[in-house]
Short mmCIF file of C-alpha atoms and ligand atoms in Angstrom, two decimals:
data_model
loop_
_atom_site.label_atom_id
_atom_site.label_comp_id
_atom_site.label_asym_id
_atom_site.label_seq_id
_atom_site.Cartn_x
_atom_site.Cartn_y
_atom_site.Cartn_z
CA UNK A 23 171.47 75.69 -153.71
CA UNK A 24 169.34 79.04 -154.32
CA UNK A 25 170.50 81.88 -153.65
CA UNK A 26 168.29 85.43 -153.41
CA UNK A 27 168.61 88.77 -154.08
CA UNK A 28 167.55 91.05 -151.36
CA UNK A 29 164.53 91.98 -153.30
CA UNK A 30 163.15 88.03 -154.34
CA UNK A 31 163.90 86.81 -150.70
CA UNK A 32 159.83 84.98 -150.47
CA UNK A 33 160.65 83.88 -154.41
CA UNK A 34 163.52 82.43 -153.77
CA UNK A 35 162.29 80.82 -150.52
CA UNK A 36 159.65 79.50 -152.63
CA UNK A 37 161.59 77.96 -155.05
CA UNK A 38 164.00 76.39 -152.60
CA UNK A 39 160.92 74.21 -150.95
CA UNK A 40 159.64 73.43 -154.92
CA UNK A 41 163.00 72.43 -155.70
CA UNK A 42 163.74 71.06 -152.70
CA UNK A 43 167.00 72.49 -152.39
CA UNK A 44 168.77 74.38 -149.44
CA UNK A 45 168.33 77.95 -149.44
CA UNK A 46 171.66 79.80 -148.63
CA UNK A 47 171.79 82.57 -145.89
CA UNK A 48 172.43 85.42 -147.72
CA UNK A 49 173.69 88.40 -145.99
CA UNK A 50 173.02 91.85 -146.83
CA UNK A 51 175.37 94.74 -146.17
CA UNK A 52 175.92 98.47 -147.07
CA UNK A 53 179.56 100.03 -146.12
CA UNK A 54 179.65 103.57 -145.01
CA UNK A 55 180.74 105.14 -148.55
CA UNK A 56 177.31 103.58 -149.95
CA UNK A 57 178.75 100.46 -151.51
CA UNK A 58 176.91 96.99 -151.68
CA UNK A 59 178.33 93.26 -149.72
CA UNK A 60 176.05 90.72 -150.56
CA UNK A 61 177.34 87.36 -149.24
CA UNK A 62 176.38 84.01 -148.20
CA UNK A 63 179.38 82.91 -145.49
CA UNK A 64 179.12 79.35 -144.95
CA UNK A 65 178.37 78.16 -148.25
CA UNK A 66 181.61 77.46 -149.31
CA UNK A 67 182.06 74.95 -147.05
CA UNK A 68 179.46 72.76 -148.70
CA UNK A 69 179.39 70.78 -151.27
CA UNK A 70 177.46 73.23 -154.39
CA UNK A 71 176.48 71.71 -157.89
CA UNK A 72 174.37 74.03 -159.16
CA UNK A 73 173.95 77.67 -157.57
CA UNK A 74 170.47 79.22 -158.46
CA UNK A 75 170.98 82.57 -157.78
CA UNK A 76 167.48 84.76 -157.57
CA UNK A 77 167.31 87.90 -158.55
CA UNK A 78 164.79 90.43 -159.73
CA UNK A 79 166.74 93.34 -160.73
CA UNK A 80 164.45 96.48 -159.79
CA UNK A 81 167.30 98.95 -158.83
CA UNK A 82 170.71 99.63 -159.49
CA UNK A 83 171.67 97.87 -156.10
CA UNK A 84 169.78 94.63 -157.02
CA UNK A 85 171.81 94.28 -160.31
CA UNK A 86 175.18 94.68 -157.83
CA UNK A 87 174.18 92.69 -155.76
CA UNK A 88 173.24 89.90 -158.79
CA UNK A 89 176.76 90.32 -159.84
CA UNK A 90 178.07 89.54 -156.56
CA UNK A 91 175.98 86.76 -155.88
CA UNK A 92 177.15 85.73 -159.30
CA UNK A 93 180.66 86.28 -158.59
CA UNK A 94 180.70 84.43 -154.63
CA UNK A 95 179.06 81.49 -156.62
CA UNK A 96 181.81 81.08 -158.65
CA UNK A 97 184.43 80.90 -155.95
CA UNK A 98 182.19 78.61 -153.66
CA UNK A 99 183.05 76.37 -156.69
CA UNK A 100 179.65 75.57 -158.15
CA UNK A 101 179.67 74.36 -161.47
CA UNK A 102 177.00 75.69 -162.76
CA UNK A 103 175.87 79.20 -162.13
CA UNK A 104 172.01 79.72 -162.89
CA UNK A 105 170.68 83.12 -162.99
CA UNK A 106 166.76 83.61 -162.15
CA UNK A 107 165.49 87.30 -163.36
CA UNK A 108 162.25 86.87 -161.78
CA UNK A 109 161.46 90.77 -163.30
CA UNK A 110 164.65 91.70 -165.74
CA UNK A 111 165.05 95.75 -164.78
CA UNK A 112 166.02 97.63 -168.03
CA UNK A 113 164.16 95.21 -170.35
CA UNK A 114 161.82 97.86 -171.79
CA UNK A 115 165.43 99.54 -173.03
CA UNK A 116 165.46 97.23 -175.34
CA UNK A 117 166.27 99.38 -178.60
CA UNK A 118 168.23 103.00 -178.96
CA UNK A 119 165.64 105.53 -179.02
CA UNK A 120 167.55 108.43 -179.93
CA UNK A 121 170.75 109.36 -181.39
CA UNK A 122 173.61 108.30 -179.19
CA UNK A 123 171.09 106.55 -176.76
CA UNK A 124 172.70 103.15 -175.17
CA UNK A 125 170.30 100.24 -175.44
CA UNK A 126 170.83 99.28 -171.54
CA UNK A 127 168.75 96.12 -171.89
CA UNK A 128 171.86 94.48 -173.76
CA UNK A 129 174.24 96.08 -171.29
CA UNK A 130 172.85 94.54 -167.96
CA UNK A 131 172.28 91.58 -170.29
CA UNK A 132 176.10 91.40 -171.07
CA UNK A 133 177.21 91.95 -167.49
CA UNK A 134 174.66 89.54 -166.03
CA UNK A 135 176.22 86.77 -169.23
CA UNK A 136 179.98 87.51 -167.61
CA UNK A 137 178.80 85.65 -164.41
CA UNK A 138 176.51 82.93 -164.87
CA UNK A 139 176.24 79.97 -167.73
CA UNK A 140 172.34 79.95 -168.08
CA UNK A 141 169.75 82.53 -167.65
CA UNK A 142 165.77 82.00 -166.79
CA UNK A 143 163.54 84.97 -167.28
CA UNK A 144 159.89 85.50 -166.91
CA UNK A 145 157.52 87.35 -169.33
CA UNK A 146 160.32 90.15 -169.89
CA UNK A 147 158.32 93.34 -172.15
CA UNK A 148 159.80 91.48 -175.35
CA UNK A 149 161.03 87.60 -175.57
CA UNK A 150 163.35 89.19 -178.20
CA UNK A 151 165.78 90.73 -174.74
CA UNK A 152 167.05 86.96 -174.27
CA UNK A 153 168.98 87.48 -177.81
CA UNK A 154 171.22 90.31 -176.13
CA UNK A 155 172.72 87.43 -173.23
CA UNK A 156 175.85 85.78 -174.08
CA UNK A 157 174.63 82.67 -172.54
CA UNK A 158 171.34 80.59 -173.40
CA UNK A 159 168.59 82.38 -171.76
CA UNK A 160 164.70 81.59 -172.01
CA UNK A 161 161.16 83.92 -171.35
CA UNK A 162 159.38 82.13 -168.68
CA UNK A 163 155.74 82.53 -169.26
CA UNK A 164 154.05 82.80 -166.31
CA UNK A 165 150.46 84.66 -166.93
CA UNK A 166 148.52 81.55 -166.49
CA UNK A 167 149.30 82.07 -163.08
CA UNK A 168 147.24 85.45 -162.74
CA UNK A 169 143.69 83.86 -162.99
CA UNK A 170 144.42 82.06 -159.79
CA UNK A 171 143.16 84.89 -157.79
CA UNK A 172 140.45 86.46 -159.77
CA UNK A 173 136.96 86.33 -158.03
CA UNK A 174 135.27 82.90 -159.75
CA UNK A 175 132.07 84.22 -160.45
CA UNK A 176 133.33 87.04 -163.04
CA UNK A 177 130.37 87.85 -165.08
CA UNK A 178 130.91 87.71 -168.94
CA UNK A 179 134.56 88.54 -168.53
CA UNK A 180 136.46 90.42 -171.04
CA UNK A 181 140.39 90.11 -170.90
CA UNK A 182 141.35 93.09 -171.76
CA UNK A 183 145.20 94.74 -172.99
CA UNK A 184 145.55 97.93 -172.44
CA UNK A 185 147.83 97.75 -175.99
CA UNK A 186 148.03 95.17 -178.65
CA UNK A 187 150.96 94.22 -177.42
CA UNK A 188 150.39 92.42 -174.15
CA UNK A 189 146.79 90.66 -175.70
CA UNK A 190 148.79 87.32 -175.27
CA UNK A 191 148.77 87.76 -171.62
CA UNK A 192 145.54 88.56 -171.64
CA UNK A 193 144.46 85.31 -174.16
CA UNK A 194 146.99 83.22 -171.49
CA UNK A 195 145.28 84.68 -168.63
CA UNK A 196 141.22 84.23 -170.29
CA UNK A 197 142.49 80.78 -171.24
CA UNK A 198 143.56 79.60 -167.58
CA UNK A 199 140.22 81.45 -166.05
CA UNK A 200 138.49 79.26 -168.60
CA UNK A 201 135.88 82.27 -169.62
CA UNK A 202 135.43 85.15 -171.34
CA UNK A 203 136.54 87.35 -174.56
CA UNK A 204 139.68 89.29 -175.36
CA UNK A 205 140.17 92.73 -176.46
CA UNK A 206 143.05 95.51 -176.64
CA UNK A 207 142.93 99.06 -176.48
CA UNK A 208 145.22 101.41 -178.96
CA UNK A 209 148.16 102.91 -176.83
CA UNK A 210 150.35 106.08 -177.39
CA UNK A 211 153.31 107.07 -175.09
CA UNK A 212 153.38 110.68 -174.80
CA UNK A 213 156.03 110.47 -172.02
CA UNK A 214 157.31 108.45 -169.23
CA UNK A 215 154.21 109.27 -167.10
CA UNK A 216 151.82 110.22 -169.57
CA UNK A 217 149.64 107.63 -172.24
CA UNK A 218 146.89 107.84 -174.66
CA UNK A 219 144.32 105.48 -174.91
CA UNK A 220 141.72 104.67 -177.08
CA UNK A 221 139.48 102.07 -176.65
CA UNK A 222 137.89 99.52 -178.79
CA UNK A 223 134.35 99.63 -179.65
CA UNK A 224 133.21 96.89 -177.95
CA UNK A 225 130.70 97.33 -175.33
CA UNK A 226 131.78 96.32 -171.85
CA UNK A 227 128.27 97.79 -170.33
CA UNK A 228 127.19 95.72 -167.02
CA UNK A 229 130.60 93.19 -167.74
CA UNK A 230 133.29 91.96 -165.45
CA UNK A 231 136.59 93.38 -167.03
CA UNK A 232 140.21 92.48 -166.21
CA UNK A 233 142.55 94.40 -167.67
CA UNK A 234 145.87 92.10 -167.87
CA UNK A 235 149.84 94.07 -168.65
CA UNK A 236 153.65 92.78 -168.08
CA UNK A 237 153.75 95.59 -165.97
CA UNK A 238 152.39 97.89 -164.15
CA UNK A 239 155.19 100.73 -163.84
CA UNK A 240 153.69 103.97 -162.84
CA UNK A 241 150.06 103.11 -163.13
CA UNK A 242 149.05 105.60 -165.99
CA UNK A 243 148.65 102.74 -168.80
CA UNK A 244 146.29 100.57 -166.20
CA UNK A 245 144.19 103.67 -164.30
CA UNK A 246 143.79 105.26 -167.80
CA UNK A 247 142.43 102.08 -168.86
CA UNK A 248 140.31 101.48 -165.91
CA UNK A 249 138.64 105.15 -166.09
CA UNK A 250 137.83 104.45 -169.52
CA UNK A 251 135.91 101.18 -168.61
CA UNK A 252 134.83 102.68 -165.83
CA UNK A 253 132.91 105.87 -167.56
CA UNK A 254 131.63 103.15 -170.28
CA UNK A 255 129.67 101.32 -167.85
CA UNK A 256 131.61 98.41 -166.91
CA UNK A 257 131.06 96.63 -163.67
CA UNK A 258 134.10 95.34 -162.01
CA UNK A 259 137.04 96.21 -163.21
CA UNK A 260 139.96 94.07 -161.79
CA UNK A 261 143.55 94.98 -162.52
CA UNK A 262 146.41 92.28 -163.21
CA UNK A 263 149.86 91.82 -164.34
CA UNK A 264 152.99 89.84 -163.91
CA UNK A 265 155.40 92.48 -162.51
CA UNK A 266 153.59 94.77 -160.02
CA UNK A 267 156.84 97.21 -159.47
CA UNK A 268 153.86 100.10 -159.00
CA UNK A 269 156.04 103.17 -158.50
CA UNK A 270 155.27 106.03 -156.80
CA UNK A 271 151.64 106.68 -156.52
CA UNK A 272 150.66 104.33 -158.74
CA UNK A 273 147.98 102.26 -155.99
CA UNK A 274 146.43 105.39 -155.33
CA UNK A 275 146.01 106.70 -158.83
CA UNK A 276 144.59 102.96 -159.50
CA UNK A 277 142.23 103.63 -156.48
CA UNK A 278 140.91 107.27 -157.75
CA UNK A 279 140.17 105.20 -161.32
CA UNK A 280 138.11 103.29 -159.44
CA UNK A 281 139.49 99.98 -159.56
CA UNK A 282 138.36 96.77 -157.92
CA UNK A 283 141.36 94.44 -157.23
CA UNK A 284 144.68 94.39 -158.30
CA UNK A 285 146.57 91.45 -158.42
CA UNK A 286 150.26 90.45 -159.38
CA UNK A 287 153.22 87.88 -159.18
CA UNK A 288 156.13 87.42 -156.92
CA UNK A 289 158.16 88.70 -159.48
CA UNK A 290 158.09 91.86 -157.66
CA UNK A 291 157.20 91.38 -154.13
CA UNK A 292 154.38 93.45 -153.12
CA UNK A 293 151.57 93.79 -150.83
CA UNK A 294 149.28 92.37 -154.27
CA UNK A 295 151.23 89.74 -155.26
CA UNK A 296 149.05 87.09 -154.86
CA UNK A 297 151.10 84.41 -156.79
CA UNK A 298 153.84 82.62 -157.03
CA UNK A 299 155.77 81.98 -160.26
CA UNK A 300 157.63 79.70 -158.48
CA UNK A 301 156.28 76.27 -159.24
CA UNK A 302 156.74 77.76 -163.36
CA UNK A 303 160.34 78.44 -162.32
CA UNK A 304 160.81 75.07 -160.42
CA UNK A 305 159.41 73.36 -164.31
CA UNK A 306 161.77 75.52 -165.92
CA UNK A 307 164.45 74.56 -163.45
C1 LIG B 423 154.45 98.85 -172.09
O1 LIG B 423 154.18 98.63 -173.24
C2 LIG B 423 154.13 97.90 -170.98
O2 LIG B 423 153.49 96.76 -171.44
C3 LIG B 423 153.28 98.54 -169.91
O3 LIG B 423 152.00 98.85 -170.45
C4 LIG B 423 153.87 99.81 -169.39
O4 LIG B 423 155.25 99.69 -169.24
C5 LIG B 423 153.23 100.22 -168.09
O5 LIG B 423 153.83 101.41 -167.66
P1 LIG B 423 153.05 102.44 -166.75
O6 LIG B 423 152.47 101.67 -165.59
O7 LIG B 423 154.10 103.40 -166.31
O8 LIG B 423 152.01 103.07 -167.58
#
């Protein structure tokens, strides 16, 4: 039985037909002083093995609702409880960065352990966030996935990170297209809106580029990035990641840079996400 948060609805819809296994009706509901009922009424009258229950947790009210989902799993009497974290919110917590800072990765980690017995999440910013569950819990890699849509006749790609950090994505994501070079640019944080980048010296004049993240959050890594390609002569420059949450303005200030595409997972659902990482979840499943 799967069983979807509000905000993985198409995922978990997805994953129901890969699995072929019934999708619960989940209902919904918000009571007057602002508090969350997510329920599935009905399912306890059916016989549940395994309860699925798919969630990506990209507000405070999707990791409620997870916990309810969770909880109404339980008392249908399912005997095991599988959570799906499509996109794990809080995952870039994932250390104290000041004095008397929480590191809220391992608390939603710890309160998402209390209700299930296994945990499945894809490409979180660190592999290392599965260590703070109380329950096994595996990264699901699923940037192979995000050559699928790229145009085919890219010419002489470069995969590019806009930090060292995520040039595994962009290897996975050169390796599945079946074409091109990799390269990373240097990234500072100067705030939660604000980066630095400095590019590498190779020269991307008259290329293809696809610059490949986890994430893109507000948009300043990726439009930084593409400006940059843009003023050093690059041709296309196509935009990709596994979690398109794109906050705010982030399309438009991807638009001013100058960008040619942008393309991203179900993780999040968006108007770009292209893919589905449910056939890597069904594997994993
Ligand atoms: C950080 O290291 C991540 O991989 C992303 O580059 C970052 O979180 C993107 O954030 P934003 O879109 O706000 O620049």
């Amino acid at each position: 039985m799967i069983i979807s948060g509000s905000a993985s609805q198409a995922l978990g819809a997805e994953l129901a037909a890969a699995l072929d296994e019934p999708l619960a009706s989940v209902e919904y509901e918000r009571f007057p002083d602002g508090e969350l009922l997510a329920a599935a009424p009905g399912v306890a009258e059916t016989d549940v093995d395994r309860a699925v229950v798919v969630a990506s947790t990209v507000s405070s009210d999707a990791h409620v609702e997870l916990l309810q989902l969770q909880d109404a799993a339980r008392e249908w009497g399912a005997e095991e409880v599988v959570t799906v974290l499509p996109y794990m919110g809080y995952a870039r917590q994932d250390e104290a960065f000041e004095e008397g800072h929480p590191i809220s990765a391992r608390a939603v980690a710890r309160a998402i352990s209390s209700g299930t017995d296994r945990v499945l999440t894809v490409n979180p910013h660190e592999n290392a966030v599965c260590d703070f569950f109380e329950v096994p819990a595996e990264p699901i890699d699923a940037a192979g996935r995000l050559a699928d849509p790229l145009p085919a006749d890219l010419d002489s790609p470069v995969f590019l990170s806009p930090d060292e950090g995520a040039l595994d994505i962009a290897a996975t994501v050169r390796d599945a297209y079946g074409a091109g070079d990799t390269d990373y640019f240097e990234k500072q944080r100067l705030s939660g809106t604000e980066v630095e980048l400095t590019p590498s010296d190779t020269d991307v004049a008259g290329r293809d580029m696809v610059v490949t993240d986890d994430i893109i959050a507000t948009g300043s890594t990726m439009s930084g990035a593409v400006e940059i390609l843009n003023e050093k002569g690059a041709s296309r420059v196509f935009v990709t990641c596994v979690h398109p949450m794109l906050a705010a303005n982030a399309v438009t200030k991807l638009s001013q840079a100058g960008v040619e595409g942008i393309y991203g997972t179900d993780t999040i659902e968006r108007p770009v996400s292209e893919v589905s990482v449910a056939s890597v979840l069904a594997d994993a499943l």
